Amino acid sequence: MMEQNKIPQATAKRLPLYYRFINNLNHQGKKRVSSKELSDAVKVDSATIRRDFSYFGALGKKGYGYNVEYLLEFFRKTLDQDETTEVALIGVGNLGTAFLHYNFMKNNNIAIKMAFDSNPEKVGTMVSDVPVYHIEELEDRLGDIKVAILTIPGSEAQPMADHLVNRGVEGILNFTPARITVPKHIRVHHIDLAVELQALVYFLKHYPLITEDEEEEVPMD
Amino acid sequence: MMEQNKIPQATAKRLPLYYRFINNLNHQGKKRVSSKELSDAVKVDSATIRRDFSYFGALGKKGYGYNVEYLLEFFRKTLDQDETTEVALIGVGNLGTAFLHYNFMKNNNIAIKMAFDSNPEKVGTMVSDVPVYHIEELEDRLGDIKVAILTIPGSEAQPMADHLVNRGVEGILNFTPARITVPKHIRVHHIDLAVELQALVYFLKHYPLITEDEEEEVPMD
DNA sequence: ATATAATTGTGAACTAAGTCACGACTTATT
DNA sequence: AATAAGTCGTGACTTAGTTCACAATTATAT
């Protein structure tokens, strides 16, 4: 479980990104890749990429770069791509539906196993092969799913989070504007669309723009 | 434009969050608030909140806390809540539609002015009072909009970004999995749903869980 | 009045993340 | 074989962000 827990969180967040691009390269039949090439593709400084990889040991060869197949195999294991992670989606609105249509299996080996909604028109339907149950059924249907995506109105976020935690959920991806309170052993990631948009607007208005012919790089989030 | 550009990016990203909660407090008729109370609500350490506020000067009073009305007024100005920011949305799929239904005016004074799609069934309709135009019309319709939300398939992200930049867009909120390349003076924020989900799964599996009776805090996001 | 409790603002310390720059090694070239 | 070019891994440094902890101030209670 915590074999290599020295990996910085910032690094861990980049791993899925690396994985996806290495996967692409592999499909393109590429055999080797340098940190510089990867850097151009994922827009992360090449030294940062080398540092990130180095937390897992010496994955590359000096003067050569990284072997794509080896890297892919390594990250597949590291990211637990062997066992599919099942998640539940709570709230089949537009945002929830967007998730249901997204194919997380291809690159991430994550499957949305079921969805819940309170709207009787949606209950009983299938969206992208995912069954939609009534929220009342959560108790019975959830099984041992440990991860939930919350795409419901903010006002319902806290009670729903409480319910999920009681039911054994350990990780919540919260798309509601509400900042939910959970026991310490539960992990919550907030993605707040309004905050993201407003932050972008704020940066645009308040941070110096760098004109095209200057050398400096703009940090890309 | 860059009056107070000493504000750390991490702080800037929290401002919209603070603003929203202070707004809520104001609606509830609350007159004063402490950094501790705010901390409980937004799940940010109270010292961090005080530090964040302090970049803007002494907004509070020792032994008292912060005056809600004053704080709200201050942040309204700071976040440019006076002039509405107009944005365009590219791609009226489920995710795009979710954005169109979101009311950014209420707390953020941001308005999605128009949307674009290539699907003739959608072109010409209104979604939440926002007109949907054909992508071909972008040239003529965009006007002087500076911010775009990209909710299209990844394969179309780069050409569309190029197009937007040519048309004068300076900020892009990119929801596609593609990491787009833009001139240095353009700001791009990536929100990659698959990465977010997989990162959550990774943290759950690899980071030590803290049991309920231990003291330590788990970093939240 | 006086004492007690609450709370800010911030210097200093700490922690996390990012970048530089170079020795060591690999591959390609002549 | 020798040289040149390419590339990693990493120690040292830099930058960014967070948290501690406390003097100063304000509010509240007695």
PDB file of C-alpha atoms in Angstrom, chain A:
ATOM      1  CA  MET A   1       0.000   0.000   0.000  1.00  0.00           C
ATOM      2  CA  MET A   2       2.588   2.594   0.903  1.00  0.00           C
ATOM      3  CA  GLU A   3       5.676   1.004  -0.659  1.00  0.00           C
ATOM      4  CA  GLN A   4       6.993   4.182  -2.240  1.00  0.00           C
ATOM      5  CA  ASN A   5       5.304   6.963  -0.416  1.00  0.00           C
ATOM      6  CA  LYS A   6       8.140   9.398  -0.852  1.00  0.00           C
ATOM      7  CA  ILE A   7       6.732  10.524  -4.160  1.00  0.00           C
ATOM      8  CA  PRO A   8       5.772  14.192  -4.050  1.00  0.00           C
ATOM      9  CA  GLN A   9       2.125  14.878  -4.625  1.00  0.00           C
ATOM     10  CA  ALA A  10       2.979  17.146  -7.533  1.00  0.00           C
ATOM     11  CA  THR A  11       4.752  14.249  -9.173  1.00  0.00           C
ATOM     12  CA  ALA A  12       1.932  11.830  -8.482  1.00  0.00           C
ATOM     13  CA  LYS A  13      -0.489  14.192 -10.199  1.00  0.00           C
ATOM     14  CA  ARG A  14       1.604  14.160 -13.334  1.00  0.00           C
ATOM     15  CA  LEU A  15       1.885  10.400 -13.565  1.00  0.00           C
ATOM     16  CA  PRO A  16      -1.439   9.814 -15.317  1.00  0.00           C
ATOM     17  CA  LEU A  17      -0.463  12.444 -17.841  1.00  0.00           C
ATOM     18  CA  TYR A  18       2.860  10.810 -18.540  1.00  0.00           C
ATOM     19  CA  TYR A  19       1.196   7.463 -18.789  1.00  0.00           C
ATOM     20  CA  ARG A  20      -1.215   8.641 -21.420  1.00  0.00           C
ATOM     21  CA  PHE A  21       1.466  10.158 -23.611  1.00  0.00           C
ATOM     22  CA  ILE A  22       3.765   7.176 -23.326  1.00  0.00           C
ATOM     23  CA  ASN A  23       0.821   5.035 -24.294  1.00  0.00           C
ATOM     24  CA  ASN A  24       0.291   7.188 -27.358  1.00  0.00           C
ATOM     25  CA  LEU A  25       3.929   6.925 -28.321  1.00  0.00           C
ATOM     26  CA  ASN A  26       3.754   3.169 -27.999  1.00  0.00           C
ATOM     27  CA  HIS A  27       0.728   3.012 -30.261  1.00  0.00           C
ATOM     28  CA  GLN A  28       2.636   5.113 -32.759  1.00  0.00           C
ATOM     29  CA  GLY A  29       5.325   2.440 -32.697  1.00  0.00           C
ATOM     30  CA  LYS A  30       7.952   4.690 -31.164  1.00  0.00           C
ATOM     31  CA  LYS A  31      10.708   2.766 -29.399  1.00  0.00           C
ATOM     32  CA  ARG A  32      12.568   5.435 -27.486  1.00  0.00           C
ATOM     33  CA  VAL A  33      11.816   8.863 -26.121  1.00  0.00           C
ATOM     34  CA  SER A  34      13.866  11.561 -24.425  1.00  0.00           C
ATOM     35  CA  SER A  35      12.796  13.767 -21.562  1.00  0.00           C
ATOM     36  CA  LYS A  36      13.018  16.666 -23.993  1.00  0.00           C
ATOM     37  CA  GLU A  37      10.517  15.150 -26.422  1.00  0.00           C
ATOM     38  CA  LEU A  38       8.169  14.238 -23.599  1.00  0.00           C
ATOM     39  CA  SER A  39       8.534  17.765 -22.303  1.00  0.00           C
ATOM     40  CA  ASP A  40       7.351  19.253 -25.585  1.00  0.00           C
ATOM     41  CA  ALA A  41       4.351  16.960 -25.595  1.00  0.00           C
ATOM     42  CA  VAL A  42       3.124  17.358 -22.036  1.00  0.00           C
ATOM     43  CA  LYS A  43       4.409  20.898 -21.425  1.00  0.00           C
ATOM     44  CA  VAL A  44       6.379  20.019 -18.325  1.00  0.00           C
ATOM     45  CA  ASP A  45      10.026  21.042 -17.972  1.00  0.00           C
ATOM     46  CA  SER A  46      12.365  18.241 -19.006  1.00  0.00           C
ATOM     47  CA  ALA A  47      14.344  18.417 -15.763  1.00  0.00           C
ATOM     48  CA  THR A  48      11.095  18.034 -13.866  1.00  0.00           C
ATOM     49  CA  ILE A  49      10.253  14.962 -15.898  1.00  0.00           C
ATOM     50  CA  ARG A  50      13.647  13.408 -15.232  1.00  0.00           C
ATOM     51  CA  ARG A  51      13.294  14.227 -11.550  1.00  0.00           C
ATOM     52  CA  ASP A  52       9.795  12.760 -11.476  1.00  0.00           C
ATOM     53  CA  PHE A  53      10.957   9.547 -13.099  1.00  0.00           C
ATOM     54  CA  SER A  54      13.982   9.338 -10.827  1.00  0.00           C
ATOM     55  CA  TYR A  55      11.769   8.886  -7.764  1.00  0.00           C
ATOM     56  CA  PHE A  56      11.097   5.433  -9.157  1.00  0.00           C
ATOM     57  CA  GLY A  57      14.740   4.647  -9.791  1.00  0.00           C
ATOM     58  CA  ALA A  58      16.824   4.809 -12.924  1.00  0.00           C
ATOM     59  CA  LEU A  59      14.281   4.183 -15.658  1.00  0.00           C
ATOM     60  CA  GLY A  60      16.321   5.556 -18.530  1.00  0.00           C
ATOM     61  CA  LYS A  61      19.745   5.246 -20.053  1.00  0.00           C
ATOM     62  CA  LYS A  62      22.217   8.065 -20.254  1.00  0.00           C
ATOM     63  CA  GLY A  63      22.804   9.243 -23.783  1.00  0.00           C
ATOM     64  CA  TYR A  64      19.841   7.212 -24.992  1.00  0.00           C
ATOM     65  CA  GLY A  65      16.665   8.294 -23.280  1.00  0.00           C
ATOM     66  CA  TYR A  66      13.839   6.051 -22.155  1.00  0.00           C
ATOM     67  CA  ASN A  67      12.620   2.852 -23.709  1.00  0.00           C
ATOM     68  CA  VAL A  68       8.950   3.415 -24.434  1.00  0.00           C
ATOM     69  CA  GLU A  69       7.836  -0.140 -23.862  1.00  0.00           C
ATOM     70  CA  TYR A  70       9.712  -0.438 -20.604  1.00  0.00           C
ATOM     71  CA  LEU A  71       8.389   2.888 -19.356  1.00  0.00           C
ATOM     72  CA  LEU A  72       4.855   1.925 -20.263  1.00  0.00           C
ATOM     73  CA  GLU A  73       5.128  -1.416 -18.522  1.00  0.00           C
ATOM     74  CA  PHE A  74       6.600   0.250 -15.472  1.00  0.00           C
ATOM     75  CA  PHE A  75       3.908   2.887 -15.188  1.00  0.00           C
ATOM     76  CA  ARG A  76       1.195   0.364 -15.847  1.00  0.00           C
ATOM     77  CA  LYS A  77       2.270  -1.458 -12.719  1.00  0.00           C
ATOM     78  CA  THR A  78       2.878   1.690 -10.730  1.00  0.00           C
ATOM     79  CA  LEU A  79      -0.504   3.146 -11.541  1.00  0.00           C
ATOM     80  CA  ASP A  80      -2.185  -0.177 -10.812  1.00  0.00           C
ATOM     81  CA  GLN A  81      -3.403  -0.466 -14.326  1.00  0.00           C
ATOM     82  CA  ASP A  82      -3.777  -4.176 -13.861  1.00  0.00           C
ATOM     83  CA  GLU A  83      -6.781  -4.158 -11.641  1.00  0.00           C
ATOM     84  CA  THR A  84      -9.684  -2.043 -12.770  1.00  0.00           C
ATOM     85  CA  THR A  85     -10.836   0.531 -10.262  1.00  0.00           C
ATOM     86  CA  GLU A  86     -14.587   0.770 -10.017  1.00  0.00           C
ATOM     87  CA  VAL A  87     -16.240   4.050  -9.230  1.00  0.00           C
ATOM     88  CA  ALA A  88     -19.767   5.302  -8.755  1.00  0.00           C
ATOM     89  CA  LEU A  89     -21.177   8.508 -10.125  1.00  0.00           C
ATOM     90  CA  ILE A  90     -23.702  10.485  -8.113  1.00  0.00           C
ATOM     91  CA  GLY A  91     -25.849  12.859 -10.110  1.00  0.00           C
ATOM     92  CA  VAL A  92     -26.668  12.245 -13.768  1.00  0.00           C
ATOM     93  CA  GLY A  93     -26.971  15.840 -14.935  1.00  0.00           C
ATOM     94  CA  ASN A  94     -25.027  17.244 -17.847  1.00  0.00           C
ATOM     95  CA  LEU A  95     -21.732  17.062 -16.034  1.00  0.00           C
ATOM     96  CA  GLY A  96     -22.423  13.560 -14.772  1.00  0.00           C
ATOM     97  CA  THR A  97     -23.466  12.451 -18.237  1.00  0.00           C
ATOM     98  CA  ALA A  98     -20.227  13.859 -19.641  1.00  0.00           C
ATOM     99  CA  PHE A  99     -18.376  11.561 -17.268  1.00  0.00           C
ATOM    100  CA  LEU A 100     -20.471   8.586 -18.243  1.00  0.00           C
ATOM    101  CA  HIS A 101     -19.564   9.103 -21.879  1.00  0.00           C
ATOM    102  CA  TYR A 102     -15.882   9.469 -21.164  1.00  0.00           C
ATOM    103  CA  ASN A 103     -13.953   6.288 -21.745  1.00  0.00           C
ATOM    104  CA  PHE A 104     -11.782   5.970 -18.673  1.00  0.00           C
ATOM    105  CA  MET A 105     -11.015   2.374 -19.473  1.00  0.00           C
ATOM    106  CA  LYS A 106      -8.799   3.059 -22.437  1.00  0.00           C
ATOM    107  CA  ASN A 107      -6.005   4.864 -20.663  1.00  0.00           C
ATOM    108  CA  ASN A 108      -6.900   4.708 -17.038  1.00  0.00           C
ATOM    109  CA  ASN A 109      -8.407   1.338 -16.342  1.00  0.00           C
ATOM    110  CA  ILE A 110     -11.118   2.976 -14.330  1.00  0.00           C
ATOM    111  CA  ALA A 111     -14.739   1.974 -14.815  1.00  0.00           C
ATOM    112  CA  ILE A 112     -17.822   3.828 -13.740  1.00  0.00           C
ATOM    113  CA  LYS A 113     -19.807   0.874 -12.541  1.00  0.00           C
ATOM    114  CA  MET A 114     -23.074   2.548 -11.690  1.00  0.00           C
ATOM    115  CA  ALA A 115     -24.717   5.925 -11.420  1.00  0.00           C
ATOM    116  CA  PHE A 116     -27.358   7.339  -9.086  1.00  0.00           C
ATOM    117  CA  ASP A 117     -29.934  10.032  -9.546  1.00  0.00           C
ATOM    118  CA  SER A 118     -33.203  11.060  -7.943  1.00  0.00           C
ATOM    119  CA  ASN A 119     -34.977  11.894 -11.182  1.00  0.00           C
ATOM    120  CA  PRO A 120     -37.419   9.037 -11.958  1.00  0.00           C
ATOM    121  CA  GLU A 121     -37.043   9.705 -15.689  1.00  0.00           C
ATOM    122  CA  LYS A 122     -33.400   8.751 -15.484  1.00  0.00           C
ATOM    123  CA  VAL A 123     -33.650   5.910 -12.994  1.00  0.00           C
ATOM    124  CA  GLY A 124     -33.714   2.568 -14.764  1.00  0.00           C
ATOM    125  CA  THR A 125     -32.021   3.812 -17.916  1.00  0.00           C
ATOM    126  CA  MET A 126     -28.536   2.997 -19.119  1.00  0.00           C
ATOM    127  CA  VAL A 127     -26.146   5.755 -20.074  1.00  0.00           C
ATOM    128  CA  SER A 128     -23.140   4.485 -22.035  1.00  0.00           C
ATOM    129  CA  ASP A 129     -23.750   1.008 -20.619  1.00  0.00           C
ATOM    130  CA  VAL A 130     -23.828   2.310 -17.071  1.00  0.00           C
ATOM    131  CA  PRO A 131     -27.031   1.613 -15.140  1.00  0.00           C
ATOM    132  CA  VAL A 132     -28.694   4.517 -13.374  1.00  0.00           C
ATOM    133  CA  TYR A 133     -30.260   3.644 -10.023  1.00  0.00           C
ATOM    134  CA  HIS A 134     -32.327   5.713  -7.666  1.00  0.00           C
ATOM    135  CA  ILE A 135     -30.364   7.381  -4.898  1.00  0.00           C
ATOM    136  CA  GLU A 136     -32.449   5.411  -2.388  1.00  0.00           C
ATOM    137  CA  GLU A 137     -30.848   2.264  -3.734  1.00  0.00           C
ATOM    138  CA  LEU A 138     -27.349   3.441  -2.919  1.00  0.00           C
ATOM    139  CA  GLU A 139     -27.299   1.425   0.285  1.00  0.00           C
ATOM    140  CA  ASP A 140     -28.012  -1.838  -1.530  1.00  0.00           C
ATOM    141  CA  ARG A 141     -26.222  -1.317  -4.808  1.00  0.00           C
ATOM    142  CA  LEU A 142     -22.920   0.313  -3.954  1.00  0.00           C
ATOM    143  CA  GLY A 143     -21.149  -2.866  -2.956  1.00  0.00           C
ATOM    144  CA  ASP A 144     -17.514  -2.280  -2.121  1.00  0.00           C
ATOM    145  CA  ILE A 145     -16.932   0.676  -4.404  1.00  0.00           C
ATOM    146  CA  LYS A 146     -14.450   2.997  -2.782  1.00  0.00           C
ATOM    147  CA  VAL A 147     -14.495   6.016  -5.099  1.00  0.00           C
ATOM    148  CA  ALA A 148     -17.367   8.334  -5.939  1.00  0.00           C
ATOM    149  CA  ILE A 149     -17.738  11.246  -8.331  1.00  0.00           C
ATOM    150  CA  LEU A 150     -20.072  13.906  -7.015  1.00  0.00           C
ATOM    151  CA  THR A 151     -21.909  15.842  -9.716  1.00  0.00           C
ATOM    152  CA  ILE A 152     -24.961  17.014  -7.816  1.00  0.00           C
ATOM    153  CA  PRO A 153     -26.120  20.434  -6.636  1.00  0.00           C
ATOM    154  CA  GLY A 154     -23.956  21.968  -3.937  1.00  0.00           C
ATOM    155  CA  SER A 155     -26.740  21.955  -1.379  1.00  0.00           C
ATOM    156  CA  GLU A 156     -26.896  18.174  -1.466  1.00  0.00           C
ATOM    157  CA  ALA A 157     -23.167  17.618  -1.344  1.00  0.00           C
ATOM    158  CA  GLN A 158     -22.650  17.393   2.413  1.00  0.00           C
ATOM    159  CA  PRO A 159     -25.452  14.946   3.258  1.00  0.00           C
ATOM    160  CA  MET A 160     -24.540  12.835   0.251  1.00  0.00           C
ATOM    161  CA  ALA A 161     -20.870  12.817   1.255  1.00  0.00           C
ATOM    162  CA  ASP A 162     -21.860  11.702   4.756  1.00  0.00           C
ATOM    163  CA  HIS A 163     -23.930   8.937   3.281  1.00  0.00           C
ATOM    164  CA  LEU A 164     -21.134   7.782   0.997  1.00  0.00           C
ATOM    165  CA  VAL A 165     -18.613   7.750   3.800  1.00  0.00           C
ATOM    166  CA  ASN A 166     -20.960   5.721   5.978  1.00  0.00           C
ATOM    167  CA  ARG A 167     -21.280   3.320   3.123  1.00  0.00           C
ATOM    168  CA  GLY A 168     -17.491   2.821   2.955  1.00  0.00           C
ATOM    169  CA  VAL A 169     -16.403   5.256   0.256  1.00  0.00           C
ATOM    170  CA  GLU A 170     -12.844   6.518   0.814  1.00  0.00           C
ATOM    171  CA  GLY A 171     -12.287   8.910  -2.062  1.00  0.00           C
ATOM    172  CA  ILE A 172     -14.587  11.593  -3.435  1.00  0.00           C
ATOM    173  CA  LEU A 173     -14.101  13.699  -6.529  1.00  0.00           C
ATOM    174  CA  ASN A 174     -16.231  16.680  -5.670  1.00  0.00           C
ATOM    175  CA  PHE A 175     -17.473  18.850  -8.519  1.00  0.00           C
ATOM    176  CA  THR A 176     -19.901  20.803  -6.392  1.00  0.00           C
ATOM    177  CA  PRO A 177     -19.056  24.285  -5.129  1.00  0.00           C
ATOM    178  CA  ALA A 178     -19.553  23.093  -1.542  1.00  0.00           C
ATOM    179  CA  ARG A 179     -16.469  22.331   0.511  1.00  0.00           C
ATOM    180  CA  ILE A 180     -17.480  19.167   2.256  1.00  0.00           C
ATOM    181  CA  THR A 181     -16.421  18.038   5.700  1.00  0.00           C
ATOM    182  CA  VAL A 182     -15.313  14.426   6.018  1.00  0.00           C
ATOM    183  CA  PRO A 183     -13.416  12.275   8.510  1.00  0.00           C
ATOM    184  CA  LYS A 184      -9.652  12.538   8.239  1.00  0.00           C
ATOM    185  CA  HIS A 185      -9.153   9.206   6.573  1.00  0.00           C
ATOM    186  CA  ILE A 186     -11.297  10.161   3.585  1.00  0.00           C
ATOM    187  CA  ARG A 187      -9.707  11.844   0.610  1.00  0.00           C
ATOM    188  CA  VAL A 188     -11.599  14.552  -1.204  1.00  0.00           C
ATOM    189  CA  HIS A 189     -10.458  16.356  -4.331  1.00  0.00           C
ATOM    190  CA  HIS A 190     -12.354  19.476  -5.208  1.00  0.00           C
ATOM    191  CA  ILE A 191     -12.779  20.655  -8.758  1.00  0.00           C
ATOM    192  CA  ASP A 192     -14.697  23.855  -8.723  1.00  0.00           C
ATOM    193  CA  LEU A 193     -15.583  24.984 -12.204  1.00  0.00           C
ATOM    194  CA  ALA A 194     -16.496  28.523 -11.224  1.00  0.00           C
ATOM    195  CA  VAL A 195     -13.275  28.932  -9.268  1.00  0.00           C
ATOM    196  CA  GLU A 196     -11.198  27.654 -12.166  1.00  0.00           C
ATOM    197  CA  LEU A 197     -12.861  30.019 -14.571  1.00  0.00           C
ATOM    198  CA  GLN A 198     -12.605  33.005 -12.296  1.00  0.00           C
ATOM    199  CA  ALA A 199      -8.986  32.239 -11.465  1.00  0.00           C
ATOM    200  CA  LEU A 200      -8.180  32.228 -15.173  1.00  0.00           C
ATOM    201  CA  VAL A 201      -9.901  35.577 -15.595  1.00  0.00           C
ATOM    202  CA  TYR A 202      -8.051  36.965 -12.604  1.00  0.00           C
ATOM    203  CA  PHE A 203      -4.668  35.843 -13.915  1.00  0.00           C
ATOM    204  CA  LEU A 204      -5.397  37.356 -17.291  1.00  0.00           C
ATOM    205  CA  LYS A 205      -6.215  40.702 -15.782  1.00  0.00           C
ATOM    206  CA  HIS A 206      -3.573  40.890 -13.109  1.00  0.00           C
ATOM    207  CA  TYR A 207      -0.537  39.004 -14.234  1.00  0.00           C
ATOM    208  CA  PRO A 208       1.941  40.503 -16.631  1.00  0.00           C
ATOM    209  CA  LEU A 209       1.581  39.175 -20.111  1.00  0.00           C
ATOM    210  CA  ILE A 210       4.792  38.262 -21.786  1.00  0.00           C
ATOM    211  CA  THR A 211       5.033  39.470 -25.331  1.00  0.00           C
ATOM    212  CA  GLU A 212       5.799  37.003 -28.047  1.00  0.00           C
ATOM    213  CA  ASP A 213       9.389  37.999 -28.654  1.00  0.00           C
ATOM    214  CA  GLU A 214      10.528  37.838 -25.056  1.00  0.00           C
ATOM    215  CA  GLU A 215      12.375  34.792 -23.879  1.00  0.00           C
ATOM    216  CA  GLU A 216      10.755  34.063 -20.568  1.00  0.00           C
ATOM    217  CA  GLU A 217       8.372  31.169 -20.188  1.00  0.00           C
ATOM    218  CA  VAL A 218       4.886  31.496 -18.803  1.00  0.00           C
ATOM    219  CA  PRO A 219       4.058  28.887 -16.175  1.00  0.00           C
ATOM    220  CA  MET A 220       1.324  26.727 -17.631  1.00  0.00           C
ATOM    221  CA  ASP A 221      -0.657  25.772 -14.562  1.00  0.00           C
TER     222      ASP A 221
END
